[in-house]
Amino acid sequence: MNNKAMKVILHAPTASALERARNNATNLKREDPDAHVRIIANAQAVGAALDIVHEQLDSITWLCPISLDRAGRQNREPLQVLTGPAVLEMVRLQQDGWVYLRA
């Protein structure tokens, strides 16, 4: 039996993908409360994440700083901003054992 906690990236590049990622995160955490989940939003999903509050999942939602800058928007807490471009951060997480899913 594997006792290692799951580590899952849910990538959301569009508003509809963000909605799916939020649903997927909710379902995953319900079935496996120990799972580590990050929703990574870029492109159009950044505006949707800023505009549509999700109290349970905003703290695990990370925004691409390039998309945030291109949209001319400011972050709001508890959303977090990645340290680099979403593509680079997702590659680094995958190298660290995170599983990538496009929502």
Coordinates of C-alpha atoms in Angstrom, one line a residue:
M1 CA 0.0 0.0 0.0
N2 CA 1.3 3.4 -1.0
N3 CA 1.0 5.9 1.9
K4 CA 2.5 8.8 -0.1
A5 CA 0.1 11.7 -0.5
M6 CA -1.0 12.6 -4.0
K7 CA 0.3 15.8 -5.5
V8 CA -1.9 17.1 -8.3
I9 CA -1.7 20.2 -10.5
L10 CA -5.0 21.2 -12.1
H11 CA -4.2 23.6 -15.0
A12 CA -6.9 26.1 -15.9
P13 CA -6.2 28.4 -18.9
T14 CA -9.8 29.4 -19.5
A15 CA -12.8 30.4 -17.4
S16 CA -14.5 27.1 -18.1
A17 CA -11.4 25.2 -17.3
L18 CA -11.2 27.0 -13.9
E19 CA -14.7 25.9 -13.1
R20 CA -13.8 22.3 -14.0
A21 CA -10.6 22.6 -12.0
R22 CA -12.5 23.8 -9.0
N23 CA -15.0 20.9 -9.3
N24 CA -12.1 18.4 -9.7
A25 CA -10.3 19.8 -6.7
T26 CA -13.5 19.6 -4.6
N27 CA -14.1 16.0 -5.7
L28 CA -10.5 14.9 -5.2
K29 CA -10.2 16.5 -1.7
R30 CA -13.5 14.9 -0.7
E31 CA -12.2 11.4 -1.7
D32 CA -8.6 11.9 -0.5
P33 CA -8.4 14.7 2.1
D34 CA -4.6 14.2 2.3
A35 CA -4.0 15.0 -1.3
H36 CA -2.0 18.1 -2.2
V37 CA -3.8 20.1 -4.9
R38 CA -2.8 23.2 -6.7
I39 CA -5.0 25.0 -9.2
I40 CA -2.8 26.9 -11.6
A41 CA -4.6 29.6 -13.6
N42 CA -3.2 31.4 -16.6
A43 CA -4.5 33.3 -19.6
Q44 CA -8.3 34.0 -19.4
A45 CA -8.7 31.9 -16.2
V46 CA -6.8 34.6 -14.2
G47 CA -9.6 37.1 -14.6
A48 CA -12.2 34.5 -13.7
A49 CA -10.3 33.5 -10.6
L50 CA -10.1 37.2 -9.6
D51 CA -13.8 37.9 -10.3
I52 CA -15.4 34.7 -8.9
V53 CA -14.5 34.0 -5.3
H54 CA -14.4 30.4 -4.1
E55 CA -13.8 30.4 -0.4
Q56 CA -12.7 26.8 -0.1
L57 CA -10.3 26.8 -3.0
D58 CA -8.9 30.3 -3.5
S59 CA -6.1 29.5 -1.0
I60 CA -4.8 26.6 -3.3
T61 CA -5.2 28.7 -6.5
W62 CA -2.1 30.1 -8.1
L63 CA -2.1 32.8 -10.8
C64 CA 0.5 33.2 -13.6
P65 CA 2.3 36.6 -13.0
I66 CA 2.5 37.2 -16.8
S67 CA -1.2 36.7 -17.3
L68 CA -2.0 38.9 -14.3
D69 CA 0.3 41.6 -15.7
R70 CA -1.2 41.3 -19.2
A71 CA -4.7 41.6 -17.8
G72 CA -3.6 44.8 -15.9
R73 CA -5.1 43.3 -12.7
Q74 CA -4.0 43.1 -9.1
N75 CA -4.0 39.9 -7.1
R76 CA -6.5 39.5 -4.2
E77 CA -6.0 37.3 -1.2
P78 CA -6.0 34.4 -0.6
L79 CA -5.1 33.7 -4.3
Q80 CA -1.4 33.3 -4.7
V81 CA 0.9 34.4 -7.5
L82 CA 3.5 32.1 -9.0
T83 CA 7.1 33.2 -8.9
G84 CA 7.5 32.6 -12.6
P85 CA 5.5 31.9 -15.8
A86 CA 2.9 29.2 -15.3
V87 CA 4.5 26.9 -17.9
L88 CA 7.8 27.0 -16.1
E89 CA 6.3 26.4 -12.6
M90 CA 4.2 23.5 -13.9
V91 CA 7.3 21.8 -15.3
R92 CA 9.2 22.3 -12.1
L93 CA 6.3 20.8 -10.0
Q94 CA 6.2 17.8 -12.4
Q95 CA 9.9 17.3 -11.9
D96 CA 9.2 17.2 -8.2
G97 CA 6.6 14.4 -8.6
W98 CA 3.4 16.4 -9.1
V99 CA 0.8 15.0 -11.6
Y100 CA -0.4 17.4 -14.2
L101 CA -4.1 17.4 -15.3
R102 CA -5.5 19.9 -17.8
A103 CA -8.9 20.9 -16.5

